[in-house]
Short mmCIF file of N, CA and C in Angstrom, two decimals:
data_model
loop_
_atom_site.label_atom_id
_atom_site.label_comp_id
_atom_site.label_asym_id
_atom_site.label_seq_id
_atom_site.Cartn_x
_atom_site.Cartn_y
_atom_site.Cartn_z
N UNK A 12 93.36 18.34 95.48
CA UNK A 12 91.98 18.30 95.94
C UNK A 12 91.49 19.72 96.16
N UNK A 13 90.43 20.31 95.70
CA UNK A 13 89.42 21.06 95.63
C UNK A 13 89.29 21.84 97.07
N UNK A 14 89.81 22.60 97.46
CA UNK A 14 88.70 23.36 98.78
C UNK A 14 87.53 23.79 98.69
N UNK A 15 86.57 23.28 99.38
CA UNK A 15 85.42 23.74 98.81
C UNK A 15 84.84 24.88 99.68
N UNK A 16 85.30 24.97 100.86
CA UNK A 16 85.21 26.21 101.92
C UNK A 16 86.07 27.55 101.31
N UNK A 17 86.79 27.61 100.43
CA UNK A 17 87.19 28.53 99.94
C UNK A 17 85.89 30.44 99.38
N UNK A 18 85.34 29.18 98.37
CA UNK A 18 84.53 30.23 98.37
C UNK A 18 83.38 31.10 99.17
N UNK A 19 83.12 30.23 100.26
CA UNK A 19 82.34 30.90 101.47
C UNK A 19 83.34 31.78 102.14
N UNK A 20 84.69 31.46 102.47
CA UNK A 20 85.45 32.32 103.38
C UNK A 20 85.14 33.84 102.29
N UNK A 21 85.51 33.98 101.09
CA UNK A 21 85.42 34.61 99.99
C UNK A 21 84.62 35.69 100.72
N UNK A 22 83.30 35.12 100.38
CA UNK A 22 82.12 36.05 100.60
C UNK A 22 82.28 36.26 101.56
N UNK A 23 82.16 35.72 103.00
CA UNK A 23 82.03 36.19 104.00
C UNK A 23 83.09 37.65 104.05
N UNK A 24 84.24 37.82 103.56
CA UNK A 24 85.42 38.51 103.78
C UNK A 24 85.23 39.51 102.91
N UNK A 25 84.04 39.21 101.87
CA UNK A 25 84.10 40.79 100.94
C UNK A 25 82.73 41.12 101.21
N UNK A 26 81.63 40.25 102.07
CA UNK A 26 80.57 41.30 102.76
C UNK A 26 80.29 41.12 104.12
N UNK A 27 81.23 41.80 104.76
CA UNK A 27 81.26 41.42 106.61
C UNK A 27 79.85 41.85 106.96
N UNK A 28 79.27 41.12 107.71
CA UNK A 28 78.75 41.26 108.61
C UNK A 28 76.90 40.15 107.86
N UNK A 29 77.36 39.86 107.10
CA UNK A 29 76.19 39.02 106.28
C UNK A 29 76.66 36.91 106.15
N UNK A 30 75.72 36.63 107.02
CA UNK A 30 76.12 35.54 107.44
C UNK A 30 75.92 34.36 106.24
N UNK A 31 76.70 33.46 106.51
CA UNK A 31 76.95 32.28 104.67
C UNK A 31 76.33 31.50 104.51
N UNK A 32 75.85 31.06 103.52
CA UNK A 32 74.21 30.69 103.41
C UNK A 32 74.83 29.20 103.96
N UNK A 33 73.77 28.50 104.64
CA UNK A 33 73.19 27.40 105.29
C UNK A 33 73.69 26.13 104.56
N UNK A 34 73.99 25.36 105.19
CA UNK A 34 74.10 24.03 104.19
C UNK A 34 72.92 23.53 103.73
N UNK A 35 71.72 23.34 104.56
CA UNK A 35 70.97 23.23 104.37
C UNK A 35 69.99 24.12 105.06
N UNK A 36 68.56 23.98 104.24
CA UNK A 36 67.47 25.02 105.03
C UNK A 36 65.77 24.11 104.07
N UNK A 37 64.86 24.04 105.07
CA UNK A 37 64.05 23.65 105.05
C UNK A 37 62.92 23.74 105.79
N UNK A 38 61.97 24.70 105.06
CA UNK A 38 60.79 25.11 105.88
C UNK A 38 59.41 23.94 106.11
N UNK A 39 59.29 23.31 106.81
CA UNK A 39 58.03 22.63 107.01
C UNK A 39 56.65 22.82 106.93
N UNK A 40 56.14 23.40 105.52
CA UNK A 40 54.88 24.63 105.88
C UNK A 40 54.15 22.84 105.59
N UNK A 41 52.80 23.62 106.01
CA UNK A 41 51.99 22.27 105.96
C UNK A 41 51.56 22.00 104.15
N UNK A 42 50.76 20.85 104.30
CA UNK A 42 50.22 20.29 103.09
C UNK A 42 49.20 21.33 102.33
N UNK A 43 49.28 21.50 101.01
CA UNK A 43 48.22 22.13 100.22
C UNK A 43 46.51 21.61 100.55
N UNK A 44 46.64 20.54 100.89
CA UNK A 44 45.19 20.19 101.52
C UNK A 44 45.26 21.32 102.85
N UNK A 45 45.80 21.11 103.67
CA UNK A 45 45.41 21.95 105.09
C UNK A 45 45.80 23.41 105.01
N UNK A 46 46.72 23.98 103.84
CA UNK A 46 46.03 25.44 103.46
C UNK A 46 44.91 25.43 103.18
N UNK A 47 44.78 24.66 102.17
CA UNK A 47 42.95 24.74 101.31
C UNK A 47 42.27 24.84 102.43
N UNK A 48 42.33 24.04 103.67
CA UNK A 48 41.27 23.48 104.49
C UNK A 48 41.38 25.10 105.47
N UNK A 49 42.35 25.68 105.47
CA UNK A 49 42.42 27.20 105.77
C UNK A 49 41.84 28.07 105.40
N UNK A 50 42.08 27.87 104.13
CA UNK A 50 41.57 29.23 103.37
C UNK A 50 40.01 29.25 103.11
N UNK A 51 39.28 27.55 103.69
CA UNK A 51 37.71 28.18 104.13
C UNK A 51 37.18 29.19 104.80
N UNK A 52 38.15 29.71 105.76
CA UNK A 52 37.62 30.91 106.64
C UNK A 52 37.65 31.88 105.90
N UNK A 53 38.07 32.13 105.04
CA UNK A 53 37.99 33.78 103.92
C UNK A 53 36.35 33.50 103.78
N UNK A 54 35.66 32.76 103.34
CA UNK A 54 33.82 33.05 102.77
C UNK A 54 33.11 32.78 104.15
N UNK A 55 33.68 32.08 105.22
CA UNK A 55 32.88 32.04 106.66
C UNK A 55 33.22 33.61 107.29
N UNK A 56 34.37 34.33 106.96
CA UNK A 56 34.27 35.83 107.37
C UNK A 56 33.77 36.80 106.79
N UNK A 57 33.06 36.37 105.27
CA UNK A 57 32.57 37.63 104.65
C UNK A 57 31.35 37.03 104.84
N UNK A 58 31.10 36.03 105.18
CA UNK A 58 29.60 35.50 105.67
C UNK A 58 29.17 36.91 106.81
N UNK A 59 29.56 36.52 107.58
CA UNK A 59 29.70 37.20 108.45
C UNK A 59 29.02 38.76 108.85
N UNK A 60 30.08 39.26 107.44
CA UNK A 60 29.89 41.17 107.39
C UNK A 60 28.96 41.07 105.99
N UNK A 61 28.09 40.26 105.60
CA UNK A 61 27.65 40.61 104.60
C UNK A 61 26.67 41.44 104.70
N UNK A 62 26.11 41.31 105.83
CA UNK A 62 25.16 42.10 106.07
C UNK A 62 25.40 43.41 106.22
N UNK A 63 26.30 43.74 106.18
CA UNK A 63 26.96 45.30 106.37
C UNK A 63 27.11 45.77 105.69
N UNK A 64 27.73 45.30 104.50
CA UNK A 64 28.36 45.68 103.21
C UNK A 64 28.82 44.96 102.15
N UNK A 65 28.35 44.49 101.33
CA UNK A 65 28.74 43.42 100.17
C UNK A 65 30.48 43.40 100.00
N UNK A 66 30.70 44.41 99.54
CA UNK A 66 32.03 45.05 98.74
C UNK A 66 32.82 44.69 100.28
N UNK A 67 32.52 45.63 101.34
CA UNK A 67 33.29 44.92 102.89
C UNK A 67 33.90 43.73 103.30
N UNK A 68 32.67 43.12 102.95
CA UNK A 68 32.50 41.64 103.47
C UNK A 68 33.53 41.03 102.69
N UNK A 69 33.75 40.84 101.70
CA UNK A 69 34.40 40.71 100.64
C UNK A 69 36.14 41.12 100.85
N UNK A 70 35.99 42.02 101.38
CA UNK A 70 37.80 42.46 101.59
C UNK A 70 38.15 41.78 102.56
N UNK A 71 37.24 41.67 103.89
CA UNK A 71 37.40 41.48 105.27
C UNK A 71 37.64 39.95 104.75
N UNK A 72 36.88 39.09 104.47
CA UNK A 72 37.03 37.51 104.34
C UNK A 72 38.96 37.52 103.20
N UNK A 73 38.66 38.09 102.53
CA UNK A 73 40.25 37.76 101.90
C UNK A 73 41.46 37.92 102.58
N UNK A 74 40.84 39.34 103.28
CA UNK A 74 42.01 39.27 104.34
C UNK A 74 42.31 38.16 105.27
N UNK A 75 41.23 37.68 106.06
CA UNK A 75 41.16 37.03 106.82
C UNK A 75 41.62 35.72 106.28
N UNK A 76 41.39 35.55 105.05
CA UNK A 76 41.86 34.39 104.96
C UNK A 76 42.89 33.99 104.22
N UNK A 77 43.62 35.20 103.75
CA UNK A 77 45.33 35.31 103.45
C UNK A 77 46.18 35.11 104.44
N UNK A 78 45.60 36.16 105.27
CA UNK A 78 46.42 36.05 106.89
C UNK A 78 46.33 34.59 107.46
N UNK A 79 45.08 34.28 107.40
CA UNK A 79 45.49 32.72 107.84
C UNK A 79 45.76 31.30 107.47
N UNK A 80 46.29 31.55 105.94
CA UNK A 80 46.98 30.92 105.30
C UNK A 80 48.92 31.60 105.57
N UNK A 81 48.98 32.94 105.55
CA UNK A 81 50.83 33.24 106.20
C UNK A 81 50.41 32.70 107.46
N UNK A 82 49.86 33.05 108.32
CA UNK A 82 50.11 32.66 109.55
C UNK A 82 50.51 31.22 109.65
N UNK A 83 49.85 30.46 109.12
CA UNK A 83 50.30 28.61 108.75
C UNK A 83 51.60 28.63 108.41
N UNK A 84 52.25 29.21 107.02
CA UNK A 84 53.17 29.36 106.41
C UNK A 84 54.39 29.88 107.21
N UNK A 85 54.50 30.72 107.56
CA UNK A 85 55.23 31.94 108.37
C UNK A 85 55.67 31.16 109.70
N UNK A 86 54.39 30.58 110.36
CA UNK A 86 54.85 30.10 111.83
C UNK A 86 55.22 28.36 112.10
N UNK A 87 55.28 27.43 110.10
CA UNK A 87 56.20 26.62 110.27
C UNK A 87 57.50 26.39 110.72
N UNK A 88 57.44 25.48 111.28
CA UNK A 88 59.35 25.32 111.77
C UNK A 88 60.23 24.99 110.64
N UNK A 89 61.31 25.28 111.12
CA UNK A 89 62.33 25.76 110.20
C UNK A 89 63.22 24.50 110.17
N UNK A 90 64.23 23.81 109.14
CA UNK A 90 65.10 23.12 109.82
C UNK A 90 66.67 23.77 109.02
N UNK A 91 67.49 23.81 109.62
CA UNK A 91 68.80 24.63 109.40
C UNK A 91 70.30 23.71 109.39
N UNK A 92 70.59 23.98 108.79
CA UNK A 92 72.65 23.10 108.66
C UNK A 92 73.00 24.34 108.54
N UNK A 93 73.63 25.00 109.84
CA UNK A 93 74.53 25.96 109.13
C UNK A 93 75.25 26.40 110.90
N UNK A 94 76.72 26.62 109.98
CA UNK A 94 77.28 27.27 111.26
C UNK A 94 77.76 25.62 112.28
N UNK A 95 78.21 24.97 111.40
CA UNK A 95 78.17 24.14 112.49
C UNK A 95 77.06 22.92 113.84
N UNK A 96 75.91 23.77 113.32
CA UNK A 96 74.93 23.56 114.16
C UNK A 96 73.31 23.39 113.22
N UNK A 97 73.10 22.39 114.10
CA UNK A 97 71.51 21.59 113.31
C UNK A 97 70.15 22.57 114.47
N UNK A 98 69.83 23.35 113.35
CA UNK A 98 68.30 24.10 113.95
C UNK A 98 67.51 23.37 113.70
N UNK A 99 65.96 22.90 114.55
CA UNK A 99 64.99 22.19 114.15
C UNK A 99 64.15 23.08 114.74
N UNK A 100 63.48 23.62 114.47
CA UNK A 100 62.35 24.60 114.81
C UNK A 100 63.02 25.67 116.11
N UNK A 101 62.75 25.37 117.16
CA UNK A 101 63.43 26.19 118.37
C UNK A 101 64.42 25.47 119.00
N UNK A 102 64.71 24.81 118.66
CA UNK A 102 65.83 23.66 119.11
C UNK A 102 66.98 23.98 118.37
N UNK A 103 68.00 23.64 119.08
CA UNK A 103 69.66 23.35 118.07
C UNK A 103 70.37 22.62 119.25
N UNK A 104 71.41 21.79 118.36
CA UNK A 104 72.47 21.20 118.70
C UNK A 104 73.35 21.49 117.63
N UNK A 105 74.67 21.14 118.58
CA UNK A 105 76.17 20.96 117.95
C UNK A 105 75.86 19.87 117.26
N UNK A 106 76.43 19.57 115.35
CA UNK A 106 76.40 18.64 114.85
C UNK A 106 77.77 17.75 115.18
N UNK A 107 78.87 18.03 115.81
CA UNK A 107 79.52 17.32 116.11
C UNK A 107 78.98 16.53 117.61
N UNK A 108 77.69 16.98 118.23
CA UNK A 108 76.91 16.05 119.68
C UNK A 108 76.08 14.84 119.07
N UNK A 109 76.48 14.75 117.50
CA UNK A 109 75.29 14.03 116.52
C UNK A 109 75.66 12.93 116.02
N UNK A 110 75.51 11.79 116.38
CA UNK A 110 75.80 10.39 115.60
C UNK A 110 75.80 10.36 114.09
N UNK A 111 75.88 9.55 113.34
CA UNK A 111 75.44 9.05 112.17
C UNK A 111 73.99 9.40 111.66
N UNK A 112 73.91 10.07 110.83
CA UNK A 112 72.13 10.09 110.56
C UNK A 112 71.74 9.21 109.69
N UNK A 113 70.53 8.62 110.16
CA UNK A 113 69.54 8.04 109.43
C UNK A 113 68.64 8.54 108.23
N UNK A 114 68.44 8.68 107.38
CA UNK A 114 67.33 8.72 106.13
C UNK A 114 66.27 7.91 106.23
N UNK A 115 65.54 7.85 106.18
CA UNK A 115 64.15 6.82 105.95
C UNK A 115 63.00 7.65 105.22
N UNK A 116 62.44 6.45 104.53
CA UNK A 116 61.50 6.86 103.80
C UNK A 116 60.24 5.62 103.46
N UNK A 117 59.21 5.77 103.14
CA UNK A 117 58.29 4.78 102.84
C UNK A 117 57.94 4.34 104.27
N UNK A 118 57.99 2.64 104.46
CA UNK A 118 57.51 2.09 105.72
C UNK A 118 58.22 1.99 106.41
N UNK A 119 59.53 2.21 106.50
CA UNK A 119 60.58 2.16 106.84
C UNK A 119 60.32 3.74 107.90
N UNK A 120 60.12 4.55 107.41
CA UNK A 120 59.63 5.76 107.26
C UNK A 120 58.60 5.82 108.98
N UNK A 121 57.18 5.44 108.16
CA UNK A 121 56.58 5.32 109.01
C UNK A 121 56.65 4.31 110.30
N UNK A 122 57.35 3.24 110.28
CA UNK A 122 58.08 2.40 111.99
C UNK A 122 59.00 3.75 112.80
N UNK A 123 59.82 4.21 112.16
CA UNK A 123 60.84 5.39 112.52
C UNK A 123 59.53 6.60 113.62
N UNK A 124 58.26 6.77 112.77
CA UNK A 124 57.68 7.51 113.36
C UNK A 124 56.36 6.86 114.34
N UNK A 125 56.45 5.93 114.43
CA UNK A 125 55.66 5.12 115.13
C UNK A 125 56.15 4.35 116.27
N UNK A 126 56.32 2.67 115.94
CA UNK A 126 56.74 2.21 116.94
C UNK A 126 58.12 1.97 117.50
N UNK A 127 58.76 2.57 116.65
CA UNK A 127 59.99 2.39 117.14
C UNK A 127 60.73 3.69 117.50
N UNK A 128 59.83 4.64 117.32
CA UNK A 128 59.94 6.57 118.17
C UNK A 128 60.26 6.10 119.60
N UNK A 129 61.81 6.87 119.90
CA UNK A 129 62.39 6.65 121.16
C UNK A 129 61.24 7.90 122.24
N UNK A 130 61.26 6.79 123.26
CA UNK A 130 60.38 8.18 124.07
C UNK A 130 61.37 9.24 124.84
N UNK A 131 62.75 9.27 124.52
CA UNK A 131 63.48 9.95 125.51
C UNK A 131 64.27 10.97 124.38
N UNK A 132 63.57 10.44 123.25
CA UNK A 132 63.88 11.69 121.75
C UNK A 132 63.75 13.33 121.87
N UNK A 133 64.20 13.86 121.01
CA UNK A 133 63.33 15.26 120.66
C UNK A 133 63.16 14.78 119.34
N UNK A 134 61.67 15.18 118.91
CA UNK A 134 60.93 15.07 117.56
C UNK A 134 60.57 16.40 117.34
N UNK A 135 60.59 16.73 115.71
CA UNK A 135 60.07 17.46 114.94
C UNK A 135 59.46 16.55 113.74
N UNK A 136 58.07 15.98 113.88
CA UNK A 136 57.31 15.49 113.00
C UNK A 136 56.17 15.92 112.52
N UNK A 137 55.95 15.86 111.20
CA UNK A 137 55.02 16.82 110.83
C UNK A 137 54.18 15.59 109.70
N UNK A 138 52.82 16.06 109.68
CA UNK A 138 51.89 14.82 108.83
C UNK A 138 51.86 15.70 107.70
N UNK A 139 52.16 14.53 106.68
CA UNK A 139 52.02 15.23 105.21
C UNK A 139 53.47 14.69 104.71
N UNK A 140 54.56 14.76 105.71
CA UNK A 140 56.10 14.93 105.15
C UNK A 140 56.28 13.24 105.26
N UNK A 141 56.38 12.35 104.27
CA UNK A 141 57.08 11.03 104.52
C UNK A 141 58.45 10.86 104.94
N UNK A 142 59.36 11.64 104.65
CA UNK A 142 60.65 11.37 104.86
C UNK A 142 60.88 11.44 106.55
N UNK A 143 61.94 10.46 106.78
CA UNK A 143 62.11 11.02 108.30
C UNK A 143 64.21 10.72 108.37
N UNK A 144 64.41 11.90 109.67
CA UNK A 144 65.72 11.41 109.93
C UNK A 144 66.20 11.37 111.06
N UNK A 145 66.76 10.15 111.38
CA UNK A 145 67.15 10.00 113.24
C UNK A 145 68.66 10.12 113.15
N UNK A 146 68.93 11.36 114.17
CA UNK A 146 70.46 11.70 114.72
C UNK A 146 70.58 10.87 115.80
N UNK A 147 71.60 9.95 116.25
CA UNK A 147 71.93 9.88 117.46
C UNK A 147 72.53 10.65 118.61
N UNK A 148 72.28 11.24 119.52
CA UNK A 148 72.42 11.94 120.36
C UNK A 148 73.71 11.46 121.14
N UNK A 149 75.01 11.73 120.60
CA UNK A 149 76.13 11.40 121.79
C UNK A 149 76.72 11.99 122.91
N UNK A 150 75.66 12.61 123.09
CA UNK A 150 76.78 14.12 124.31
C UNK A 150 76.34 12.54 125.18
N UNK A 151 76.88 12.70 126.13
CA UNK A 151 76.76 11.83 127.76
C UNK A 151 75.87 12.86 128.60
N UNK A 152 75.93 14.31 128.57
CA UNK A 152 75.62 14.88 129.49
C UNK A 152 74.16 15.22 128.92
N UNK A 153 73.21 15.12 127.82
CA UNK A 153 72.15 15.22 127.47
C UNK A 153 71.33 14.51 127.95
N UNK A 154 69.97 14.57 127.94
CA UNK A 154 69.28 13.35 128.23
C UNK A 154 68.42 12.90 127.30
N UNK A 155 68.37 13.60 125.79
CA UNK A 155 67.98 13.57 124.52
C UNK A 155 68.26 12.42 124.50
N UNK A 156 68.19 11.25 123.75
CA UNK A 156 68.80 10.33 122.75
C UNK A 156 69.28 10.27 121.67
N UNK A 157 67.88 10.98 120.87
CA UNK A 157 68.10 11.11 120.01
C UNK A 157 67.12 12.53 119.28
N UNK A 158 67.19 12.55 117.99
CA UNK A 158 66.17 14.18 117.29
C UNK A 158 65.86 12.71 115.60
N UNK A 159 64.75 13.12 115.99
CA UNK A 159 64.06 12.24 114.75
C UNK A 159 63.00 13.95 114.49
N UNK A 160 63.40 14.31 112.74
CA UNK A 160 62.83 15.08 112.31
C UNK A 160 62.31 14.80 110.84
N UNK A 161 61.19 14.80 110.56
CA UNK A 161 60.68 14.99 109.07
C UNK A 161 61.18 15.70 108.51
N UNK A 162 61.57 15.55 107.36
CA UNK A 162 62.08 16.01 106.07
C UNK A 162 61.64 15.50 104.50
N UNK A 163 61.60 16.76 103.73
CA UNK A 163 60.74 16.44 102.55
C UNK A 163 61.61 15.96 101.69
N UNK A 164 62.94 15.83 102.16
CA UNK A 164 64.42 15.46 100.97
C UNK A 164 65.43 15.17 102.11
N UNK A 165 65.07 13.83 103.24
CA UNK A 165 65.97 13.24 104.47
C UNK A 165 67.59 12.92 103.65
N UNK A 166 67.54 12.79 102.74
CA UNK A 166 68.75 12.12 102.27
C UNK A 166 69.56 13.78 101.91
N UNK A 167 69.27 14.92 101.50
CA UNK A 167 70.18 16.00 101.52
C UNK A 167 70.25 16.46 103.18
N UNK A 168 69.15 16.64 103.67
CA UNK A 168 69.26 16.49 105.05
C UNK A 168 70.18 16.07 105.93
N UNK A 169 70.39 14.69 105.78
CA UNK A 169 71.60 13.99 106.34
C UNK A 169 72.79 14.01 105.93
N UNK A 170 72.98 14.16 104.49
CA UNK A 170 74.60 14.80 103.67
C UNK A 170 74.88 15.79 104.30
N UNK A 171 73.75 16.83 104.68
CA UNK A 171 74.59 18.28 104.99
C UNK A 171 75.10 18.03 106.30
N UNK A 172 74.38 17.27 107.55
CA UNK A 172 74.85 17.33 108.95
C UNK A 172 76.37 16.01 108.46
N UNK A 173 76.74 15.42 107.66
CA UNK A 173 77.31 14.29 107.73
C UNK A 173 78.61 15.61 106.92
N UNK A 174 78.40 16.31 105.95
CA UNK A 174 79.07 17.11 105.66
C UNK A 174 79.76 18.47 106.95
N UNK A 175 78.57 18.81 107.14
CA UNK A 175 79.20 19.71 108.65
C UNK A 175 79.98 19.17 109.76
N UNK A 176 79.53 17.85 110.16
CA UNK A 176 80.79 17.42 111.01
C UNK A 176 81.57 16.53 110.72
N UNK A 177 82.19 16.55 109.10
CA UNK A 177 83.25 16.50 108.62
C UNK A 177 84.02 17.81 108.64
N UNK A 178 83.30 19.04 109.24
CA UNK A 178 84.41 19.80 109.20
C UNK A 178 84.54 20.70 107.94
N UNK A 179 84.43 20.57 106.62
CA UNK A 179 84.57 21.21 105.57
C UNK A 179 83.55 22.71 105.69
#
């Protein structure tokens, strides 16, 4: 049988100090509709300075409305498999504190994020993303239950935490 941790020890050992890429990684930026719906403020800011300067007005609105399209982008939450440990935006847990994960998708999907959302959860849900995935929360000493997080691909999502606390 195959080690498959072999080649991470590898790297890690021939470039110290550069950490091994993630099992998984997944940025939550929002929907191309709600950039678009962003990037209206670029012609409401050269509205603005037009009166000042055509050519101005013009730089000032692009800027303005690049920046606040990264700013959307940039200050999505993150979700992370790595190291042992599940990042969800500013949050982490030990994936061995983590039950069985769930995948859902479709309507299945949406009950997960609706009526059947534990109120004693931590959520990372985001509109736009159908996929969803519920960890069970086993520490005793938490008062989490559970972490139900959107994901745009729940089913690699859940391989990687189901892979990490297998240990490999």
């Amino acid at each position: 049988m195959q080690n498959t941790s072999q080649p991470a020890r590898r790297q890690a050992a021939a470039e110290p100090g550069k950490k091994p890429r993630p099992l998984y990684h997944e940025r939550l930026t929002p929907s191309l509709w709600i950039l678009g719906g962003a990037a209206v403020v670029a012609p409401m800011a050269a509205l603005v300075f037009v009166q000042y300067d055509g050519t101005l007005s013009l730089a000032i609105g692009l800027a303005v409305g690049i920046f606040v399209v990264a700013t959307l982008i940039l200050t999505s939450p993150v979700i992370e498999v790595a190291d042992g440990e599940l990042r969800a935006g500013r949050a982490h847990i030990a994936v061995s504190l983590l039950g069985e994960p769930s995948a859902v998708t479709g309507e299945e999907a949406r009950t997960a994020r609706g009526p059947q959302l534990d109120p004693r959860g931590w959520h990372l849900i985001r509109g736009g993303v159908d996929g969803i995935v519920v960890l069970p929360d086993v520490d005793p000493d938490d008062p989490v239950s559970s972490w139900t997080l959107s994901s745009r691909t729940p089913d690699r999502l859940a391989a990687a935490v189901r892979h990490a606390q297998s240990g490999r």
